[in-house]
Amino acid sequence: MIKPVLAIHGGAGAIARAQITPETREQYEYALRHALAGGERVLAEGGLALDAVAEAVRLLEECPLFNAGHGAVFTRDAEHELDAAIMDGQSLRCGSVANVRTVRNPILAARAVMEHSPHVFFVGHNADAFARAQGLACVDPTFFSTTARREQLEAAQRSGSETIILDHDSAVSNTDGQTAAPIDESNKMGTVGAVALDSYGNLAAATSTGGMTNKWPGRIGDSPIIGAGCYANNKTCAVSTTGKGEAFIRAVAAYDVSAQMEYAGRSLEQATNQLIHSKLPAMDGAGGLIAIDAQGNIAMPFNTEGMYRAYVVSGQAPFVAIHR
Amino acid sequence: MIKPVLAIHGGAGAIARAQITPETREQYEYALRHALAGGERVLAEGGLALDAVAEAVRLLEECPLFNAGHGAVFTRDAEHELDAAIMDGQSLRCGSVANVRTVRNPILAARAVMEHSPHVFFVGHNADAFARAQGLACVDPTFFSTTARREQLEAAQRSGSETIILDHDSAVSNTDGQTAAPIDESNKMGTVGAVALDSYGNLAAATSTGGMTNKWPGRIGDSPIIGAGCYANNKTCAVSTTGKGEAFIRAVAAYDVSAQMEYAGRSLEQATNQLIHSKLPAMDGAGGLIAIDAQGNIAMPFNTEGMYRAYVVSGQAPFVAIHR
C-alpha cells in the first residue's frame, strides 16, 4: 500500500525573516495547514492525486494571503489576470488557462479545459467564457482585489511606472536607477501550487497565480505553461514551481526535473537541487519548487530567503515552514 | 570555420501524395526555396542564427500557402488568431506571442517581446498593442484571409461544428460519429518554422502558426510555448515542431530533444527519432520537427505522410521535399 503524500507552496520570496511579525507568521502557517488538510482529506478518502492538488490549490486561491484567486496582485492597469495549470501524471493529460478575469477558481477552469475540451490551453475572455459554460462559479473582477495588493501596486508605481523591469531585484528600482525601499517579495514571485502522490501510485501537479504586481497586461509567466511551471508524470515526478517566471520558462524548469530523472538517472533531490541551485541562478532565476517522486520522496528547494511551504505524509504530522 | 546551416518547415501533414498536382507541388517547393534563400542570405552575410530564423519565418508568414501570417487558418468564429515564438540558443533568451490579430508578422512581435520587454510571453490585444508600439507593421485582420482557408473552415463546419474535437483524425467526423471526406491535412497541423546554426556556432529556433481550422477561439497550441514548439540551446540543439499541438505540449516536445541529448548523451538523430517515432505516437501525437545540433547535423523526422521541409548547408545545393 502506497502512503499518499501531498505538498503545497504559497510562493517563493517570502516576507523577510527580520520583518515578519508573529501574527503574520501565524496567519500564513494557519492558511498553509488549512489548504494542506483539505487536500489530505481527499487523499485519505481514497481520492486521486489530481483531485487532491485541485482541492489544495482551490483553497489557496480562496485565501487572500496568497497571490492567486482572491488576493491576486494587480497589473499595471490595476486589473487582475489569473493563470493556472494542472497535469495528471498517469495519463499525461493537462489543462491551462491564462489571463482569465472572472472565473473564481482558475485551477478549476484549467481542469475543465483538460477534461472537457479538445485543447489544453485557453487564454483571455474565451477562457472565462469556457469556464462559465462549464458551470464554474464566476465573479466580478473586484472579488479578487484586496487592500494589501492595491497598496503594493501603488508602491510599485510610485517608485516608477517601469518598476517591473527590475522587479526581480530584491529592491525596487526606478528607471533612473534610483533604489527605493524593498517591497514584500511575496508580490513578485507569488504563486501557489500543489503536488501529490495518491494511494494508487498516481502523481499530479497544479499551479495558480496572479502574476507579478505592476506586470504589463497580457503577460504570461511560467505558471500556466506545462513544462515550465507545472509538470507531472507517474514515471518520474510531479513538480510545481514558483519564482521569476521568465527564467523558469527559459529553463523549461518543471520538465527539466523530470528529464534529469528519466535521462540522467538522478534522484528527485539531485535533480531539483541542480535546477534550483545551479541552472536557475546561472540565468538570474530566483525561486523554488515543490516536487514528489513516485516513491513518495519530497523535495522543496528554493534559492530565495523563504518559500511558504508545507507537506504531509498520510497519517503523519504535517510539516509547515516559511524561511530556511 | 563553422559552416552555417538553415532548415525550415511549412507544416507536417502535407497534402496526400496521391492528391497533389504537379503545379501545386511546384508552388510549395518554390515557396520553400524562396524562404530558405532569404534566411541563407542572412547567414552568408555573417548574420546571426537568430536573424536567419526570423527572416526565414517572416518569408513563410508572407506566403499564402502556409498556415502562418497571410494564409492563416480561421477559428470557429471565422477570425484569425496567430501564435509565434523565437529562442536564441546562445543567451537562452526567448519571446512569444499568442492570439495576436493585427501584427503582420507575428515572429517579429515574438522577437520584439524577447528584446524589448521585461517579459517573454504576451497574449491577445495587449500583444498586438505592444507590437504596434514597437513600430512593427500592423494590418487589418482580413489581410491574413485567403479564399482557400475560408473554404476549409466552411468544409469543417458543414461536417459538424464540433469537428475540431476529432481534428487529429485523418478524416473529418461530426458529433454523430459520421465520417466525412478527408480534408487537407495541412489545415490541421500547419505551422512554419526555422532552425539555424551560424558561423559563430550559435543556434536559434523560430515557430509561427495560425493554429487549427475551426479551433475554439482563445486556444493556444504548442507553437508559442518555449519547450513545446520551439527551443534552442547552443549546448545541444535548436528545434521547431509541427503537428497536433496538444500532444506536443504534453510531451514538452522541443525541450525533450535537448534533454535527451544533454542528460542521456543521445545524438540529435537518436533523440528526434525517439520523440517522433516512439514517444509522440504513444500519446496520439502526429507531426514532425526540424532540428540542428551544434555540429551542424540536421534531423527532420515526421510520422505523417509528409512534411513541407527544406535545408541548406552554406555553399551547397538546397534540399527540398514534401513527402517521405
XYZ file of C-alpha atoms in Angstrom:
648
model
C 0.000 0.000 0.000
C 1.427 3.354 -1.063
C 1.314 6.108 1.533
C -0.277 9.194 -0.047
C 1.779 12.385 0.105
C 0.751 15.993 -0.506
C 2.991 19.069 -0.686
C 1.948 22.670 -1.273
C 3.563 26.076 -1.678
C 2.360 29.641 -1.385
C 5.211 31.244 -3.306
C 8.951 31.769 -3.047
C 10.391 35.087 -1.988
C 8.596 35.250 1.360
C 8.445 38.173 3.731
C 11.939 38.718 5.137
C 12.551 36.843 8.350
C 13.533 40.083 10.059
C 10.262 41.740 9.074
C 7.653 39.096 9.721
C 5.596 39.569 12.874
C 4.465 36.616 14.974
C 0.860 37.375 13.992
C 1.655 37.363 10.277
C 3.629 34.169 10.581
C 0.720 32.565 12.392
C -1.714 33.646 9.649
C 0.409 32.173 6.872
C 1.034 28.944 8.738
C -2.655 28.580 9.519
C -3.541 29.120 5.866
C -0.984 26.558 4.694
C -2.251 23.997 7.235
C -5.829 24.620 6.139
C -5.083 24.058 2.432
C -2.926 21.041 3.212
C -5.674 19.497 5.333
C -8.209 19.991 2.562
C -6.058 18.160 0.045
C -5.045 15.482 2.545
C -8.692 14.706 3.252
C -9.213 13.947 -0.447
C -6.291 11.508 -0.432
C -7.338 9.910 2.881
C -10.766 9.186 1.431
C -9.149 7.322 -1.464
C -9.276 10.238 -3.876
C -6.909 10.726 -6.763
C -3.761 12.856 -6.707
C -5.461 15.005 -9.354
C -8.404 15.686 -7.036
C -6.103 16.449 -4.115
C -3.948 19.018 -5.915
C -7.026 20.707 -7.367
C -8.606 20.989 -3.913
C -5.434 22.228 -2.206
C -4.873 24.882 -4.875
C -8.547 25.884 -4.793
C -8.197 26.535 -1.053
C -5.002 28.544 -1.601
C -6.813 30.572 -4.292
C -9.596 31.331 -1.815
C -7.104 32.626 0.784
C -6.371 36.382 0.462
C -2.799 35.967 1.725
C -1.544 34.261 -1.414
C -1.138 35.668 -4.922
C -3.745 33.534 -6.688
C -7.512 33.904 -6.961
C -8.832 36.176 -4.180
C -5.766 38.194 -3.133
C -4.143 38.199 -6.587
C -1.808 41.076 -7.429
C -2.736 43.933 -9.764
C -1.432 44.511 -13.288
C -0.084 47.895 -14.370
C -3.674 48.781 -15.315
C -4.935 47.904 -11.817
C -6.704 44.783 -13.012
C -6.274 41.085 -12.314
C -5.172 38.495 -14.852
C -5.029 34.988 -13.456
C -3.178 31.933 -14.761
C -3.354 28.267 -13.763
C -2.324 24.796 -14.928
C -2.931 21.209 -13.869
C -1.411 17.926 -15.045
C -2.234 14.287 -14.386
C 0.871 12.110 -14.220
C -0.991 8.929 -15.058
C -2.461 9.958 -18.422
C -0.158 12.943 -19.104
C -3.329 14.906 -19.751
C -3.150 18.563 -18.799
C -5.052 21.840 -18.938
C -4.166 25.513 -18.601
C -5.820 28.909 -18.585
C -4.155 32.310 -18.706
C -5.295 35.900 -18.427
C -8.676 34.934 -17.004
C -10.553 37.650 -15.131
C -13.872 36.307 -13.909
C -13.662 32.606 -13.074
C -13.493 32.388 -9.290
C -11.069 29.449 -9.217
C -8.701 29.405 -12.187
C -7.429 25.937 -11.202
C -10.918 24.522 -11.748
C -11.019 26.212 -15.154
C -7.666 24.598 -16.034
C -9.067 21.223 -15.009
C -12.202 21.791 -17.093
C -10.024 22.597 -20.122
C -8.230 19.288 -19.559
C -11.367 17.240 -19.129
C -13.966 18.938 -21.286
C -12.251 20.496 -24.280
C -10.256 19.147 -27.217
C -7.481 21.624 -26.381
C -5.106 22.041 -23.446
C -4.602 25.808 -23.189
C -7.093 28.680 -23.356
C -6.461 32.354 -22.756
C -8.379 35.557 -22.151
C -12.102 36.153 -22.247
C -12.617 32.985 -24.261
C -11.172 31.009 -21.368
C -13.557 32.813 -18.996
C -16.468 32.065 -21.331
C -15.485 28.408 -21.470
C -15.341 28.213 -17.668
C -18.772 29.835 -17.398
C -20.215 27.421 -19.952
C -18.810 24.593 -17.849
C -20.856 25.815 -14.898
C -17.925 27.085 -12.852
C -18.508 29.931 -10.415
C -17.815 33.344 -11.941
C -17.340 36.606 -10.083
C -16.939 40.305 -10.640
C -13.207 41.040 -11.073
C -13.268 43.115 -7.857
C -13.780 39.836 -5.991
C -10.036 39.193 -6.400
C -8.976 42.612 -5.060
C -7.581 43.212 -1.591
C -6.371 46.404 0.054
C -2.900 44.979 0.613
C -2.411 44.196 -3.078
C -3.652 47.643 -4.125
C -1.116 49.226 -1.786
C 1.623 47.079 -3.342
C 0.671 48.300 -6.809
C 0.642 51.916 -5.646
C 4.055 51.470 -4.005
C 5.468 49.927 -7.175
C 4.019 52.680 -9.366
C 5.169 55.468 -7.041
C 8.704 54.218 -7.464
C 8.480 54.488 -11.252
C 5.985 53.014 -13.671
C 8.659 50.778 -15.204
C 9.431 49.107 -11.909
C 8.517 45.751 -13.320
C 11.694 45.775 -15.358
C 13.796 45.378 -12.268
C 11.204 43.570 -10.268
C 13.426 40.537 -9.911
C 15.833 42.539 -7.798
C 15.401 42.482 -4.074
C 14.775 46.212 -4.036
C 12.547 48.326 -6.230
C 14.451 50.466 -8.690
C 13.019 53.078 -10.976
C 14.142 53.917 -14.475
C 16.695 56.399 -13.191
C 18.481 53.634 -11.359
C 17.381 55.004 -8.002
C 16.752 52.305 -5.469
C 13.642 52.579 -3.338
C 12.704 50.633 -0.247
C 12.459 46.869 -0.665
C 8.938 45.643 -1.146
C 7.376 42.454 0.049
C 8.942 39.726 -2.017
C 5.667 37.830 -1.997
C 4.183 40.131 -4.594
C 6.880 39.287 -7.104
C 7.061 35.538 -7.067
C 3.697 34.827 -5.560
C 2.310 31.619 -6.903
C 0.523 28.739 -5.267
C 0.882 25.103 -6.111
C 0.425 21.527 -5.031
C 1.881 18.132 -5.902
C 0.536 14.799 -4.740
C 1.055 11.052 -4.808
C -2.116 9.042 -4.235
C -2.570 5.534 -2.857
C -2.759 4.150 -6.416
C 0.698 5.463 -7.304
C -0.502 8.386 -9.398
C 1.240 11.748 -9.383
C -0.356 15.123 -10.162
C 0.658 18.789 -10.080
C -1.232 22.091 -10.046
C -0.096 25.730 -10.112
C -2.038 29.015 -9.950
C -1.023 32.672 -9.829
C -1.990 36.296 -10.184
C 1.367 37.033 -11.807
C 3.588 39.966 -10.859
C 2.485 43.277 -9.338
C 2.505 46.040 -11.949
C 3.063 43.489 -14.752
C 2.230 44.530 -18.276
C -1.295 43.411 -19.196
C -1.248 40.342 -21.420
C 1.958 38.994 -19.887
C 2.037 35.274 -19.179
C 4.611 33.782 -16.830
C 5.628 30.201 -16.265
C 2.738 29.116 -14.050
C 0.277 28.064 -16.796
C 2.990 26.674 -19.075
C 3.129 22.886 -18.949
C 6.807 22.001 -18.579
C 7.774 25.347 -17.047
C 5.510 25.955 -14.016
C 3.781 22.585 -13.776
C 4.535 19.001 -14.806
C 3.574 15.504 -13.681
C 4.485 12.038 -14.944
C 3.973 8.812 -12.986
C 7.303 7.584 -14.373
C 9.273 10.354 -12.689
C 7.784 13.129 -10.575
C 5.247 15.905 -10.066
C 6.544 19.496 -9.911
C 5.045 22.931 -9.210
C 7.368 25.934 -9.417
C 7.336 29.474 -8.069
C 9.641 32.359 -8.838
C 10.629 34.720 -11.558
C 8.537 33.194 -14.305
C 10.660 34.324 -17.226
C 13.689 32.308 -16.078
C 11.522 29.287 -15.362
C 10.203 29.406 -18.936
C 13.702 29.693 -20.400
C 14.858 26.749 -18.253
C 11.709 24.695 -19.004
C 12.053 24.199 -15.265
C 9.366 21.704 -14.229
C 10.054 19.297 -17.084
C 13.803 19.666 -16.590
C 13.470 17.920 -13.222
C 11.613 15.024 -14.843
C 14.100 14.833 -17.717
C 17.093 14.729 -15.358
C 15.467 11.807 -13.559
C 14.442 9.958 -16.729
C 17.533 10.537 -18.843
C 20.371 11.083 -16.336
C 19.098 8.681 -13.671
C 19.251 11.369 -10.995
C 17.213 11.242 -7.802
C 14.450 13.783 -7.154
C 16.728 15.525 -4.658
C 19.671 15.681 -7.076
C 17.539 16.892 -9.967
C 15.701 19.594 -8.034
C 18.884 20.855 -6.378
C 20.672 21.017 -9.719
C 17.857 23.128 -11.160
C 17.278 25.484 -8.231
C 20.854 25.905 -7.002
C 22.820 25.692 -10.263
C 20.885 26.050 -13.513
C 18.423 28.770 -12.490
C 20.885 31.050 -10.648
C 23.062 30.953 -13.795
C 20.160 32.547 -15.680
C 19.212 35.034 -12.957
C 16.356 32.792 -11.865
C 15.207 33.268 -8.288
C 12.565 30.986 -6.845
C 11.826 27.472 -5.770
C 9.652 24.444 -6.331
C 7.886 21.571 -4.655
C 8.191 18.058 -6.044
C 7.244 14.475 -5.224
C 8.500 11.339 -6.939
C 6.749 8.029 -7.492
C 8.302 6.611 -4.290
C 6.875 9.444 -2.201
C 10.129 11.336 -1.741
C 9.595 15.056 -1.266
C 11.855 17.931 -2.360
C 11.195 21.632 -1.674
C 14.360 23.559 -2.632
C 14.421 27.339 -3.080
C 17.169 29.905 -3.618
C 15.321 32.829 -2.011
C 15.159 33.771 1.656
C 11.962 31.856 2.092
C 9.175 29.886 0.459
C 5.764 29.344 2.001
C 5.550 25.551 2.033
C 4.055 22.526 3.725
C 3.715 18.789 3.240
C 2.065 15.825 4.830
C 2.668 12.092 4.541
C -0.616 10.333 5.171
C -1.081 9.595 8.856
C 1.871 11.674 9.997
C 2.082 15.199 11.382
C 2.260 17.949 8.745
C 5.414 19.999 8.142
C 4.915 23.747 7.693
C 7.655 26.335 7.121
C 8.327 29.783 5.670
C 12.049 30.513 5.913
C 15.131 28.319 5.595
C 35.231 27.929 -39.540
C 31.747 26.582 -38.902
C 29.574 26.061 -41.961
C 26.223 27.787 -41.396
C 23.139 25.587 -41.756
C 19.483 26.545 -42.095
C 16.453 24.244 -42.062
C 12.790 25.226 -42.430
C 9.396 23.556 -42.391
C 5.949 24.508 -43.635
C 3.983 22.036 -41.542
C 3.532 18.295 -41.114
C 0.501 16.533 -42.517
C 1.035 17.640 -46.092
C -1.329 17.181 -48.977
C -1.592 13.435 -49.721
C 0.926 12.275 -52.288
C -1.901 10.842 -54.361
C -3.743 14.163 -54.431
C -1.029 16.709 -55.063
C -0.840 18.061 -58.605
C 2.479 18.875 -60.257
C 1.515 22.565 -60.220
C 0.760 22.546 -56.501
C 3.966 20.685 -55.729
C 5.884 23.246 -57.734
C 4.269 26.133 -55.850
C 5.148 24.669 -52.466
C 8.699 23.834 -53.479
C 9.201 27.304 -54.908
C 7.915 28.889 -51.694
C 10.188 26.727 -49.544
C 13.211 27.581 -51.715
C 12.372 31.267 -51.520
C 12.160 31.312 -47.713
C 15.287 29.174 -47.421
C 17.228 31.504 -49.701
C 16.166 34.531 -47.671
C 17.452 33.010 -44.462
C 20.579 31.635 -46.102
C 21.467 35.105 -47.369
C 21.463 36.388 -43.784
C 23.859 33.636 -42.725
C 26.090 34.075 -45.767
C 26.480 37.757 -44.937
C 27.739 36.837 -41.482
C 24.377 37.299 -39.774
C 23.327 35.539 -36.614
C 21.272 32.349 -36.445
C 18.631 34.438 -34.685
C 18.406 36.825 -37.643
C 18.274 33.963 -40.138
C 15.402 32.091 -38.476
C 13.436 35.317 -38.045
C 13.866 36.161 -41.735
C 13.003 32.657 -42.981
C 9.870 32.510 -40.834
C 8.874 36.038 -41.853
C 9.004 34.931 -45.501
C 6.939 31.824 -44.722
C 4.405 34.036 -42.920
C 4.157 36.230 -46.003
C 3.420 33.228 -48.253
C -0.303 32.401 -48.539
C 0.366 28.665 -48.931
C 1.400 28.144 -45.331
C -0.682 28.380 -42.165
C 1.028 31.377 -40.583
C 0.609 35.101 -41.171
C -1.064 35.731 -44.556
C -2.793 32.430 -45.326
C -3.512 31.530 -41.701
C -6.490 29.289 -40.972
C -9.764 30.535 -39.489
C -11.047 29.931 -35.963
C -14.580 28.682 -35.305
C -15.654 32.348 -35.315
C -14.092 32.917 -38.755
C -11.283 35.029 -37.359
C -7.508 34.639 -37.206
C -5.502 34.172 -34.021
C -1.781 33.914 -34.638
C 0.957 32.500 -32.393
C 4.750 32.636 -32.671
C 7.906 32.024 -30.652
C 11.630 32.574 -31.070
C 14.612 31.475 -28.989
C 18.316 32.323 -29.063
C 20.483 29.344 -28.151
C 23.423 31.477 -27.107
C 21.729 33.531 -24.389
C 18.675 31.296 -23.847
C 16.602 34.436 -24.269
C 13.214 33.896 -25.862
C 9.973 35.629 -26.778
C 6.445 34.528 -27.647
C 3.121 35.981 -28.676
C -0.228 34.224 -28.890
C -3.691 35.134 -30.113
C -2.466 38.195 -31.965
C -4.744 39.549 -34.685
C -3.198 42.590 -36.282
C 0.593 42.383 -36.296
C 1.582 41.485 -39.846
C 4.486 39.238 -38.841
C 3.929 37.510 -35.508
C 7.524 36.241 -35.487
C 8.786 39.818 -35.399
C 6.440 40.512 -32.497
C 7.861 37.487 -30.647
C 11.364 38.808 -31.241
C 10.367 42.267 -30.001
C 8.973 40.696 -26.812
C 12.333 38.978 -26.335
C 14.403 42.073 -26.982
C 12.292 44.970 -25.781
C 10.170 43.804 -22.859
C 10.903 42.506 -19.374
C 8.664 39.511 -20.090
C 8.849 36.585 -22.507
C 5.225 35.854 -23.406
C 2.365 38.197 -24.309
C -1.113 37.290 -25.492
C -4.138 38.902 -27.098
C -4.744 42.541 -27.884
C -2.054 43.577 -25.436
C 0.470 41.688 -27.523
C -0.818 43.467 -30.642
C -0.578 46.813 -28.848
C 2.980 46.053 -27.792
C 3.944 45.161 -31.364
C 2.397 48.391 -32.646
C 4.241 50.419 -30.015
C 7.448 48.752 -31.192
C 6.828 50.109 -34.666
C 6.020 46.772 -36.286
C 3.731 46.732 -39.321
C 0.084 46.202 -38.383
C -2.725 45.215 -40.718
C -6.470 44.793 -40.841
C -7.245 41.184 -39.816
C -8.625 40.496 -43.292
C -5.021 40.767 -44.550
C -4.467 37.223 -43.262
C -7.554 35.767 -45.016
C -7.417 33.679 -48.164
C -10.208 32.025 -50.128
C -8.681 28.579 -49.692
C -8.668 28.863 -45.892
C -12.269 30.139 -45.823
C -13.339 27.113 -47.852
C -11.538 24.844 -45.377
C -13.440 26.412 -42.498
C -16.750 26.053 -44.317
C -15.973 22.416 -45.101
C -15.099 21.734 -41.473
C -18.237 23.462 -40.214
C -20.506 21.758 -42.753
C -19.395 18.427 -41.371
C -20.393 19.429 -37.831
C -19.436 22.429 -35.771
C -17.562 20.245 -33.278
C -15.256 18.889 -35.949
C -12.253 20.180 -34.123
C -12.730 17.518 -31.486
C -11.720 14.834 -33.929
C -9.499 17.032 -35.987
C -6.488 14.860 -35.288
C -8.067 12.007 -37.195
C -7.283 11.671 -40.837
C -10.920 12.156 -41.731
C -13.395 14.747 -40.516
C -16.008 13.320 -38.170
C -19.015 15.140 -36.784
C -20.536 14.690 -33.348
C -22.743 11.828 -34.551
C -19.654 9.834 -35.404
C -20.341 10.171 -39.121
C -17.195 10.362 -41.155
C -16.988 12.925 -43.904
C -14.441 13.222 -46.668
C -10.851 13.716 -45.527
C -9.741 17.302 -45.638
C -6.370 18.707 -46.474
C -4.131 17.730 -43.595
C -2.270 20.977 -43.966
C -5.035 22.898 -42.253
C -4.684 20.817 -39.138
C -1.010 20.792 -38.411
C 0.011 23.794 -40.389
C 2.887 25.573 -38.760
C 6.032 27.122 -40.119
C 9.414 27.103 -38.507
C 13.130 27.505 -38.926
C 16.302 26.419 -37.116
C 19.781 27.655 -37.843
C 23.449 27.344 -36.930
C 25.522 30.423 -37.718
C 29.225 30.756 -38.440
C 29.864 31.719 -34.800
C 28.420 28.442 -33.503
C 25.112 29.897 -32.315
C 21.837 28.033 -32.646
C 18.356 29.602 -32.886
C 14.799 28.422 -33.494
C 11.563 30.113 -34.564
C 7.986 28.845 -34.995
C 4.798 30.560 -36.194
C 1.253 29.369 -36.832
C -2.379 30.220 -37.425
C -3.421 27.236 -35.316
C -6.091 24.743 -36.350
C -9.016 25.379 -38.699
C -12.259 25.762 -36.737
C -10.339 25.874 -33.444
C -12.067 27.329 -30.432
C -11.178 30.993 -30.056
C -8.631 31.539 -27.292
C -6.975 28.169 -27.838
C -3.189 28.111 -27.771
C -1.243 25.181 -29.213
C 2.381 24.251 -28.813
C 3.885 26.700 -31.315
C 4.350 29.704 -28.983
C 5.255 27.567 -25.964
C 9.001 27.586 -25.304
C 9.950 23.948 -24.723
C 6.986 22.545 -26.667
C 7.003 24.113 -30.148
C 10.339 25.922 -30.072
C 13.640 25.561 -28.217
C 17.297 26.422 -28.794
C 20.429 25.956 -26.714
C 23.993 26.214 -28.039
C 24.916 23.288 -25.773
C 22.557 20.889 -27.548
C 20.271 21.808 -30.438
C 17.641 24.056 -31.995
C 14.164 22.590 -32.594
C 10.930 23.758 -34.251
C 7.960 21.383 -34.162
C 4.760 20.986 -36.178
C 1.803 18.752 -35.554
C -1.068 18.201 -33.208
C -0.133 20.867 -30.697
C -1.817 19.327 -27.683
C 0.401 16.226 -27.767
C 3.496 18.353 -28.297
C 2.635 20.342 -25.161
C 2.072 17.192 -23.109
C 5.401 15.770 -24.329
C 7.249 19.103 -23.849
C 8.500 18.053 -27.258
C 11.145 20.587 -28.317
C 12.920 20.589 -24.964
C 12.663 16.809 -24.744
C 15.066 16.542 -27.687
C 17.569 18.819 -25.947
C 17.175 16.975 -22.633
C 17.781 13.575 -24.262
C 20.997 14.933 -25.739
C 22.160 16.657 -22.539
C 21.171 14.030 -19.995
C 21.157 10.733 -21.923
C 24.038 11.558 -24.266
C 21.959 10.740 -27.341
C 22.719 12.108 -30.782
C 20.356 14.558 -32.481
C 19.153 11.764 -34.737
C 18.536 9.351 -31.871
C 16.751 11.956 -29.763
C 14.486 13.242 -32.520
C 13.595 9.742 -33.722
C 12.779 8.653 -30.186
C 10.398 11.594 -29.796
C 8.691 11.469 -33.181
C 8.527 7.713 -33.711
C 8.090 6.444 -30.154
C 7.063 8.968 -27.501
C 4.615 11.056 -29.525
C 2.756 8.173 -31.238
C 2.211 6.676 -27.765
C 0.261 9.819 -26.868
C -1.618 10.092 -30.162
C 0.774 12.754 -31.366
C 1.041 13.153 -35.113
C 3.573 15.549 -36.582
C 7.228 16.219 -37.067
C 10.069 18.607 -36.364
C 13.213 20.121 -37.763
C 16.368 20.268 -35.672
C 20.042 21.198 -35.937
C 22.762 20.463 -33.410
C 25.879 22.427 -32.569
C 27.929 20.351 -35.058
C 25.582 21.197 -37.907
C 23.834 17.829 -38.062
C 20.269 18.091 -39.355
C 17.250 15.954 -38.430
C 13.767 16.284 -39.960
C 11.698 13.295 -38.782
C 7.902 13.155 -39.075
C 5.297 10.459 -38.516
C 2.753 11.814 -41.007
C 2.564 11.210 -44.741
C 4.532 14.325 -45.422
C 6.096 17.469 -44.052
C 6.952 20.533 -46.115
C 10.658 20.910 -45.441
C 13.970 22.172 -46.769
C 17.519 22.777 -45.636
C 20.731 24.205 -46.907
C 24.327 23.851 -45.766
C 26.174 27.033 -46.675
C 27.649 26.794 -50.178
C 25.856 23.561 -51.075
C 22.676 22.927 -53.068
C 19.460 23.141 -51.044
C 17.350 20.087 -50.224
C 13.577 20.488 -50.632
C 10.934 17.789 -50.044
C 7.275 17.273 -49.190
C 6.624 13.541 -48.811
C 8.700 10.679 -47.423
